[in-house]
Coordinates of C-alpha atoms and ligand atoms in Angstrom, one line a residue:
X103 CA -9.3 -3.3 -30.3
X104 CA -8.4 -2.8 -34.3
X105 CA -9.4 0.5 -35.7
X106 CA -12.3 -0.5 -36.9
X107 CA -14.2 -1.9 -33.7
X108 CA -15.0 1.3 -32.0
X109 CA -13.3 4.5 -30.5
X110 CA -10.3 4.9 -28.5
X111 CA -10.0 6.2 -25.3
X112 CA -7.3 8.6 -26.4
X113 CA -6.1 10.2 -23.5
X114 CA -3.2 8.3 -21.3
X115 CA -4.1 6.8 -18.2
X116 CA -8.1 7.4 -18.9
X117 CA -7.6 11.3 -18.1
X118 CA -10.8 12.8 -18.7
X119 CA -12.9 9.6 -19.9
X120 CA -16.4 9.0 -17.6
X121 CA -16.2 5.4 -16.9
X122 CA -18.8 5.5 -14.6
X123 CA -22.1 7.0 -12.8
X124 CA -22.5 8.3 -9.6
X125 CA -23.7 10.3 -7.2
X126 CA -21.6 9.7 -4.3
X127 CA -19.1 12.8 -4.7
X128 CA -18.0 15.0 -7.2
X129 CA -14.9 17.2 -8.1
X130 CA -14.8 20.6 -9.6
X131 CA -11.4 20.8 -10.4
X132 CA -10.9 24.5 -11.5
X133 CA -12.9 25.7 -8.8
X134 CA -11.8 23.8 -6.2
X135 CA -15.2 22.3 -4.6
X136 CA -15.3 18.9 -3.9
X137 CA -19.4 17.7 -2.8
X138 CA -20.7 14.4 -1.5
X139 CA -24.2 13.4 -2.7
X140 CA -24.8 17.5 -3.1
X141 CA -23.1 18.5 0.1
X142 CA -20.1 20.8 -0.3
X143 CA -17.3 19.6 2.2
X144 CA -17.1 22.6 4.1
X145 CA -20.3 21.8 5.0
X146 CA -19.5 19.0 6.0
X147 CA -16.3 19.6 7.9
X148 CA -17.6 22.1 10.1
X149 CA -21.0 20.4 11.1
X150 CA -20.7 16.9 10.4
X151 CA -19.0 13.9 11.7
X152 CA -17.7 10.9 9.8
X153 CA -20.2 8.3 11.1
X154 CA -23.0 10.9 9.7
X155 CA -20.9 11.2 6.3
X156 CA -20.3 7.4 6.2
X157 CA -24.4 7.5 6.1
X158 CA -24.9 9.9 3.4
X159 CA -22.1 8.6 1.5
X160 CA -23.9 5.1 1.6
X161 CA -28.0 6.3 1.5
X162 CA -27.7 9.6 -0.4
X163 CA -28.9 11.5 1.9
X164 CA -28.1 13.0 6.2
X165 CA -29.9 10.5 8.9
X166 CA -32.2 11.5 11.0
X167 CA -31.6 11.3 14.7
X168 CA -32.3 7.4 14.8
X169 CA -30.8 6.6 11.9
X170 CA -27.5 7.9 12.9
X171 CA -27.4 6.2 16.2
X172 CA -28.7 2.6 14.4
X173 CA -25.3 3.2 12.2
X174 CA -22.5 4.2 15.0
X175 CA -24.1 1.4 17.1
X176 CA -23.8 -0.8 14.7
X177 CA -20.5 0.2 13.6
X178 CA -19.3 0.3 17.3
X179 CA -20.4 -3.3 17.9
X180 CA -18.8 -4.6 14.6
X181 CA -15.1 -2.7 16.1
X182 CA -13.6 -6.2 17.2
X183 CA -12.0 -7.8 14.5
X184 CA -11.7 -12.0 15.0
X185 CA -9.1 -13.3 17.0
X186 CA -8.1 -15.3 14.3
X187 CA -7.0 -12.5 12.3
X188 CA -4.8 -10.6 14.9
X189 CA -3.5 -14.3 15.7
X190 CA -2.4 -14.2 11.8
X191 CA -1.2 -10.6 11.9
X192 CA 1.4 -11.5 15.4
X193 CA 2.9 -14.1 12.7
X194 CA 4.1 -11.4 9.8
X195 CA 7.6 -9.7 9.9
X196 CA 7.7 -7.3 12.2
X197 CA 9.1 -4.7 9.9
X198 CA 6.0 -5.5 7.1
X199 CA 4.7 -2.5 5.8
X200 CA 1.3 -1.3 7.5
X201 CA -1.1 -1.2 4.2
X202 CA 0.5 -5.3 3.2
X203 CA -0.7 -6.0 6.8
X204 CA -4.0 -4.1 6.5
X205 CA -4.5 -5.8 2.9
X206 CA -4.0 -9.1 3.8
X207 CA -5.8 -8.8 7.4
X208 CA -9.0 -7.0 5.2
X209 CA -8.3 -9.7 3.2
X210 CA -8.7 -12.3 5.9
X211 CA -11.8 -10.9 7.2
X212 CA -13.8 -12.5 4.4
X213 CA -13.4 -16.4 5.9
X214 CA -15.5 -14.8 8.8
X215 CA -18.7 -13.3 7.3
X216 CA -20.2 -16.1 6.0
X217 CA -22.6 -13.6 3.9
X218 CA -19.4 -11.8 2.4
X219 CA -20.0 -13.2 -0.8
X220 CA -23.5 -11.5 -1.3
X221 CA -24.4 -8.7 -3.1
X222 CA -27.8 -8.3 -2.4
X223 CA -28.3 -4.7 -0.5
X224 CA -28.6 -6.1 3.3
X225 CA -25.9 -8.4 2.8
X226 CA -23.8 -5.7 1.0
X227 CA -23.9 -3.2 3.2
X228 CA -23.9 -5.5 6.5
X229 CA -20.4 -6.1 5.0
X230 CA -19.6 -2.5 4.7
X231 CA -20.4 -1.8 8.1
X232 CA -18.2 -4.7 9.2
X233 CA -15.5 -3.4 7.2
X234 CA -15.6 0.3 7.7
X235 CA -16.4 -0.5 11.9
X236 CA -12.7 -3.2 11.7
X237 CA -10.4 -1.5 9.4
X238 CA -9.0 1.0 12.4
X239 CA -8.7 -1.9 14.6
X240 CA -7.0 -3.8 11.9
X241 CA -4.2 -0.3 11.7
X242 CA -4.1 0.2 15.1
X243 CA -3.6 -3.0 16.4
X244 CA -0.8 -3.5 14.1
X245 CA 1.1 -0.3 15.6
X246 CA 0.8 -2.3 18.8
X247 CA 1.9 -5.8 17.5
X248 CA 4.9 -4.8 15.9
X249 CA 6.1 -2.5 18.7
X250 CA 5.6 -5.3 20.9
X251 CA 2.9 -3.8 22.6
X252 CA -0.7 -5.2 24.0
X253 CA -3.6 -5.2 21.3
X254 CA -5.7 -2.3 22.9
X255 CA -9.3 -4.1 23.2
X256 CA -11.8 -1.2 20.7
X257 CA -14.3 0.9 23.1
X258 CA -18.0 0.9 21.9
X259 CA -18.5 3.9 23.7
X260 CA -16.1 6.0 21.0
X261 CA -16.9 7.4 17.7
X262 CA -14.6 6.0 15.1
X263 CA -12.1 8.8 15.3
X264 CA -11.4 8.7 18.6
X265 CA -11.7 4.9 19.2
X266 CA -8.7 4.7 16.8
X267 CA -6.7 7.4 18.6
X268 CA -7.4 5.5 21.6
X269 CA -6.7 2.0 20.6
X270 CA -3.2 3.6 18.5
X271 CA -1.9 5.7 22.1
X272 CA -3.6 3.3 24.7
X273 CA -5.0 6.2 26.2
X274 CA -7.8 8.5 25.8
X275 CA -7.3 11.4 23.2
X276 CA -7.9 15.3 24.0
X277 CA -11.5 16.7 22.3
X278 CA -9.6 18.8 20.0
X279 CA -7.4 16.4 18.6
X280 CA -10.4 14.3 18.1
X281 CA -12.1 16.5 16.3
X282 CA -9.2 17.1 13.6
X283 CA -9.2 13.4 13.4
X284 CA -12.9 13.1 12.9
X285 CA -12.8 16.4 9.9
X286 CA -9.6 14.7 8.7
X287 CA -11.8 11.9 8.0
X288 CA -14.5 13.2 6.4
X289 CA -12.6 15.1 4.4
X290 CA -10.6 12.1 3.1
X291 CA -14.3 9.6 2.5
X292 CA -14.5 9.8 -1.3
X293 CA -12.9 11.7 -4.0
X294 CA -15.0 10.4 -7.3
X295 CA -13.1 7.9 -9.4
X296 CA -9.6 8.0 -8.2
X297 CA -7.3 4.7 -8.7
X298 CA -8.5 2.8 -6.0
X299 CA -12.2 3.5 -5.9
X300 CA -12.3 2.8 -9.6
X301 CA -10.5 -0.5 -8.8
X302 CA -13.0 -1.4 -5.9
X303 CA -15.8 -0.9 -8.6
X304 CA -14.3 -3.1 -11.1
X305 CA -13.8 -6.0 -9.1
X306 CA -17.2 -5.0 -7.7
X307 CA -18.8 -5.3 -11.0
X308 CA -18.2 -9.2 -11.3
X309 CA -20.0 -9.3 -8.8
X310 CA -17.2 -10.6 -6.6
X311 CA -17.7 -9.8 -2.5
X312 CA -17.0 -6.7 -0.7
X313 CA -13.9 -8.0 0.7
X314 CA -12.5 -9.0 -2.5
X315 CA -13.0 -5.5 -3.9
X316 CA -11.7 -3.1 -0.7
X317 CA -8.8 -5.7 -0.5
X318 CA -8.0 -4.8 -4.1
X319 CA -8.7 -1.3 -3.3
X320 CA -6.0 -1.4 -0.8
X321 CA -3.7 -2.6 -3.1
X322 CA -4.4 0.3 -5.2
X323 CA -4.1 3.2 -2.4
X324 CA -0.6 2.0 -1.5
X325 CA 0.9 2.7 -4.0
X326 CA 2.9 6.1 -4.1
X327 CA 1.6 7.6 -7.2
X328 CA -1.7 7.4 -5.2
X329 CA -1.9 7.1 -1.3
X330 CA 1.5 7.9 -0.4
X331 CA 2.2 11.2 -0.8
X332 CA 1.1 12.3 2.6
X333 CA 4.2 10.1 4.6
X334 CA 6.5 12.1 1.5
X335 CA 5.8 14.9 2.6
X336 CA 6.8 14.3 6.1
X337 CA 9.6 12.6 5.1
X338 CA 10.2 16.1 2.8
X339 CA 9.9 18.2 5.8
X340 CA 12.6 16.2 8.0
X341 CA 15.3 15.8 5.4
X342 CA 15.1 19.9 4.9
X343 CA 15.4 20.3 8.5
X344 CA 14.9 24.2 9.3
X345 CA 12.9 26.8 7.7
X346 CA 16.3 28.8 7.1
X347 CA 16.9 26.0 4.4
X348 CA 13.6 25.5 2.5
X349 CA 14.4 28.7 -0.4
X350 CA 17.9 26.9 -1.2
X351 CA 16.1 23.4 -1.1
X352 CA 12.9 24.0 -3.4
X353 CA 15.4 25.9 -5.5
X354 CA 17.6 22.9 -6.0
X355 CA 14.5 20.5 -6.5
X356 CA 12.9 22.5 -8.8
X357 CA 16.3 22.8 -11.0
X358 CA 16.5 19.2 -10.9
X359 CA 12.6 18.8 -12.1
X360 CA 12.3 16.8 -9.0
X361 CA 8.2 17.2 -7.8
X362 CA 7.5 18.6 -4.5
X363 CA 5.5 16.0 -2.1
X364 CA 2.3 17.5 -1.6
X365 CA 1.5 20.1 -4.2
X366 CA 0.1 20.0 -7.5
X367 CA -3.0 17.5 -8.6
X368 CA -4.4 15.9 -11.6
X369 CA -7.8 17.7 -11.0
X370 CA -7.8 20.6 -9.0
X371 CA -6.1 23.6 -10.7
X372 CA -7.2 25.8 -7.7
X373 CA -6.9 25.0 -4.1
X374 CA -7.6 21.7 -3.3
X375 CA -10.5 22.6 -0.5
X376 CA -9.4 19.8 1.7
X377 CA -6.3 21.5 2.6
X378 CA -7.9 24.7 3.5
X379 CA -9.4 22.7 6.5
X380 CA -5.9 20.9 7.1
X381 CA -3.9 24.3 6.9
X382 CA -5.8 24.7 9.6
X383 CA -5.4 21.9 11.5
X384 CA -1.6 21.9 10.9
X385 CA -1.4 25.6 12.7
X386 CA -3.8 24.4 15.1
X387 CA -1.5 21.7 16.4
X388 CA 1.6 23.4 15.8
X389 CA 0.4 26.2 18.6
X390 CA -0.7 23.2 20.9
X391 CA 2.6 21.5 21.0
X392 CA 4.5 24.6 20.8
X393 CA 6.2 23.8 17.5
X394 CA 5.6 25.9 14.7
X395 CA 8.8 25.0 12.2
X396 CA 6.7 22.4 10.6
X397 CA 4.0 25.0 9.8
X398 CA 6.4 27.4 9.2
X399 CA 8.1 25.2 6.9
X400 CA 5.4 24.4 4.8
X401 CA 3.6 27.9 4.3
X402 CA 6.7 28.7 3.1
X403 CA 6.7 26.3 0.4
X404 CA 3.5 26.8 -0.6
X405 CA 4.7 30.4 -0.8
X406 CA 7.1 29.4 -3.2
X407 CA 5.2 26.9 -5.1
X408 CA 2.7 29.3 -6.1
X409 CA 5.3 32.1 -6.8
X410 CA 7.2 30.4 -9.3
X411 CA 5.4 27.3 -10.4
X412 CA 1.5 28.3 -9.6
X413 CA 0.9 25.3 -7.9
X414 CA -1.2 25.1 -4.6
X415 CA -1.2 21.9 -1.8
X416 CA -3.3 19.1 -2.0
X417 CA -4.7 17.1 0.8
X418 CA -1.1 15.5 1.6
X419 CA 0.6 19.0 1.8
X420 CA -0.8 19.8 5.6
X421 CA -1.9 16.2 6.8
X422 CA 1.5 15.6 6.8
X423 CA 2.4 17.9 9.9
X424 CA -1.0 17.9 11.8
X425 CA -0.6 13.9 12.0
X426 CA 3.2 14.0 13.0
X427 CA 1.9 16.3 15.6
X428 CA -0.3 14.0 16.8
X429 CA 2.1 11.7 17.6
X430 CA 1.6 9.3 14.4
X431 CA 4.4 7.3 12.9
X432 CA 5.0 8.4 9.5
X433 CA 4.2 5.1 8.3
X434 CA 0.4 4.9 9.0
X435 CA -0.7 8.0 7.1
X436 CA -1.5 5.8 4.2
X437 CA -3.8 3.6 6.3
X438 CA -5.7 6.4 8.1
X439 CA -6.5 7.2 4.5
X440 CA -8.1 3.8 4.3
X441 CA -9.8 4.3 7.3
X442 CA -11.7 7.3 6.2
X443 CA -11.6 6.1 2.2
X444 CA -13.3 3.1 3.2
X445 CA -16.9 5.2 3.6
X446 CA -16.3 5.8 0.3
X447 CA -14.9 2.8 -1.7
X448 CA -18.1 0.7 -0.1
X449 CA -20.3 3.4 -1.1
X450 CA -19.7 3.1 -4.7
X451 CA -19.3 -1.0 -4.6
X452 CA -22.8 -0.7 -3.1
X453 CA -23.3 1.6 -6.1
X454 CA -22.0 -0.6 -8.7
X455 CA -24.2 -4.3 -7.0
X456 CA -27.7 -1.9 -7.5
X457 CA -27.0 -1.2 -11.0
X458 CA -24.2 -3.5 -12.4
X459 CA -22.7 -4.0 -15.7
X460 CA -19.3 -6.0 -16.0
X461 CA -16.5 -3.6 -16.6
X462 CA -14.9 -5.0 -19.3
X463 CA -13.4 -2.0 -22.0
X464 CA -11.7 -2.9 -25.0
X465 CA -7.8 -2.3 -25.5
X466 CA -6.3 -0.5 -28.4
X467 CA -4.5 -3.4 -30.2
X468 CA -1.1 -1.7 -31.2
X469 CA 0.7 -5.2 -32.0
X470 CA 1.5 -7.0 -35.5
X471 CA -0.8 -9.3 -37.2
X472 CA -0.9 -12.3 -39.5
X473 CA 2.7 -13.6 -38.1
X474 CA 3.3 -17.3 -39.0
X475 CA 4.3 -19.4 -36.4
X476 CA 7.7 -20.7 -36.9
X477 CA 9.1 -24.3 -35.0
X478 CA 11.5 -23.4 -32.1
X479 CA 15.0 -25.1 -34.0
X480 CA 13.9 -22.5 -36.7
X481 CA 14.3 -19.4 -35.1
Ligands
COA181 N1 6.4 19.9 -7.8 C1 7.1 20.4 -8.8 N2 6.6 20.4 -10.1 C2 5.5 19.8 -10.3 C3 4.7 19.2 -9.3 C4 5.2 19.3 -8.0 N3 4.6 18.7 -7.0 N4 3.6 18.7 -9.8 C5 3.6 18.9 -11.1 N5 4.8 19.6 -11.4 C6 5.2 20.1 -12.7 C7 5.7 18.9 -13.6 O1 7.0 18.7 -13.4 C8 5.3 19.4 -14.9 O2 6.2 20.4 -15.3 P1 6.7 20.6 -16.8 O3 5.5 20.9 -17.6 O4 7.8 21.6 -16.7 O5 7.3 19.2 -17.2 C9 4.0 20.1 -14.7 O6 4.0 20.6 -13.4 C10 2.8 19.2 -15.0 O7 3.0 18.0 -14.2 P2 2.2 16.7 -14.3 O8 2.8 15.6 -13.5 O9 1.9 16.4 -15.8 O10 0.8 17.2 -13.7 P3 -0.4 16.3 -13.3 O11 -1.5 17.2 -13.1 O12 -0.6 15.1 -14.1 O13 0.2 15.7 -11.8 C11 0.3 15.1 -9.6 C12 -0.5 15.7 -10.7 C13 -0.5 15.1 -8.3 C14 0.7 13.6 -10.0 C15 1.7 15.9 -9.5 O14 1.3 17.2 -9.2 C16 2.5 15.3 -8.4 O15 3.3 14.4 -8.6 N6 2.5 15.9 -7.1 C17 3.4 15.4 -6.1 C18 2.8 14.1 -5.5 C19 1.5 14.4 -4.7 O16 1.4 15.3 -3.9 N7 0.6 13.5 -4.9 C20 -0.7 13.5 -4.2 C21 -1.8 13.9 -5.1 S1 -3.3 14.1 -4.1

């Protein structure tokens, strides 16, 4: 865009610019309170589950009774994904990363809904509750395949959560952990215009399928500026080894302005209310299992973070330990995000098909002008 044509967007990386409507969530970043469609997340996390969020996320407002059970049954029967698809998924390397397999899998989906394409409400959101019901298949089978281990067959008598724990372990999880998985979900469903969901809604926005957009959605979570903090932090924790060690570590990061995994974000300026719930959590499993130095090891870097930076966790700081707990390889922490953020990336394509306009802005032409072309021998 010359100077002339308009105004620039000014701030790097669209910080503060509103490049969309919505009323699906919303982030108060120096209070720390993060709503979806009016409902404050604590709400949520204590009474809800994620089927019911997956319905106000999508409707804009709770289900009744009957409404709620028309959505987890139609979610449960939409759990199996084609056979097709995990045929294609036995053929990649072994040693892919999970979110390339989920992208391309999601990807895949779309030759098998023959409505995919349409963005029409009923066919829109017919694809959402494929997607949203598939995606954990997709993650968990994968786990399976690439251990060498059978495909565990989905059971349409599980909520999401606990289907996916199921078809990950082979075997039926404990209530409690269930329940953290289910909050963990809810709390990860939709965080306003972050990099992927504002990706989903401008491929959305030409009107191109479902699957095209939560593919390129994907694509956006994985990378590690975005959805990847949460395996870091793990990763974080291991390498320091011992609680004894964390003062001399964080010291030595912090002198080398390396970033601690897990703390800090580009919103919140408070605590991030998602990891009050997963502080929680983290503790809670710790004392189940009998192995605090995880726990441990992070209070104490929040301690420290706040002491001499002022920083507080986000939503990776205490994920991190509470799914390692659980028995989840490091790897997959990304995907479950997608799991959960799939509620809210369909949410706001389904937002963008009701009321679309092409997303098309204008770049800030900073190149020259008026150059004269000169014949290759020439130059
Ligand atoms: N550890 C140590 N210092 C940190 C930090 C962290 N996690 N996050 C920010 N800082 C410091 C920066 O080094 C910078 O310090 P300086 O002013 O002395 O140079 C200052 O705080 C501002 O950092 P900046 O990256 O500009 O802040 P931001 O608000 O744009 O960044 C994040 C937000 C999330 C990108 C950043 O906090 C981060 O990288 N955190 C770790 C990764 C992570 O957990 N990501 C998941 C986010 S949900």
């Amino acid at each position: 865009m010359s100077n002339t044509a308009g105004t620039s967007a000014g701030a790097a990386g669209l910080r503060g610019v509103v490049a969309a409507s919505s009323s699906i969530g919303d982030v108060n970043g120096e209070q720390g309170i993060l709503i979806y469609q009016g409902y404050n997340i604590h709400d949520l996390a204590e009474h809800s589950t994620f089927e019911e969020t997956v319905y106000l996320l999508w409707n804009g407002r709770l289900p009744n009774q009957q409404e709620l059970t028309d959505l987890e049954q139609r979610l449960r029967e939409n759990y199996e994904v084609p056979a097709e698809v995990l045929e294609l998924m036995r053929t990649f390397p072994k040693d892919a990363d999970p979110m390339d397999v989920l992208r391309t899998a999601v990807s895949s989906l779309d030759f098998y809904d023959k409505a995919g394409h349409k963005t029409d409400r009923e066919s829109a959101m017919a694809a959402a509750i494929k997607l949203t019901g598939q995606i954990g298949t997709i993650v968990a089978a994968w786990d399976r395949i690439r251990k060498g281990n059978d495909v565990v067959t989905p059971d349409k008598n599980l909520s999401i959560a606990e289907n996916f724990l199921y078809m990950l372990r082979g075997e039926r999880a404990e209530a409690d952990e269930v329940r953290i998985f289910d909050v963990a979900l809810i709390l990860h469903a939709d965080h306003e215009l972050n990099a992927s969901t504002f990706t989903t809604r401008v491929v959305s926005g030409t009107l191109a399928g479902m699957y095209g957009a939560v593919t390129a959605g994907i694509a956006a979570l994985a990378g590690p500026l975005h959805g990847g903090a949460n395996t870091n932090v793990m990763k974080m924790l291991i390498e320091i080894g011992d609680p004894s060690k964390i003062d001399a570590w964080v010291d030595q990061a912090l002198a080398e302005k390396r970033k601690i995994m897990g703390i800090g974000h580009a919103v919140y300026k408070t605590e991030d209310p998602r990891a009050t719930w997963l502080r929680k959590f983290a503790r809670q499993m710790a004392d189940k299992k009998g192995e605090s130095k995880w726990f441990e090891m992070s209070q104490r870097i929040e301690q420290l973070m706040l002491e001499r930076k002022g920083m507080y966790p986000n939503v990776d700081f205490y994920s991190a330990s509470t799914y390692y707990l659980m028995g989840i390889p490091l790897d997959l922490y990304t995907p479950i995000f997608a799991v959960s953020r799939i509620s809210g990336w369909t949410g706001h394509i389904l937002e963008q098909y009701a009321n679309n306009k092409l997303i098309r802005p204008r770049a800030e032409y900073i190149g020259q002008r008026d150059l004269k072309y000169v014949p290759i021998g020439e130059r």
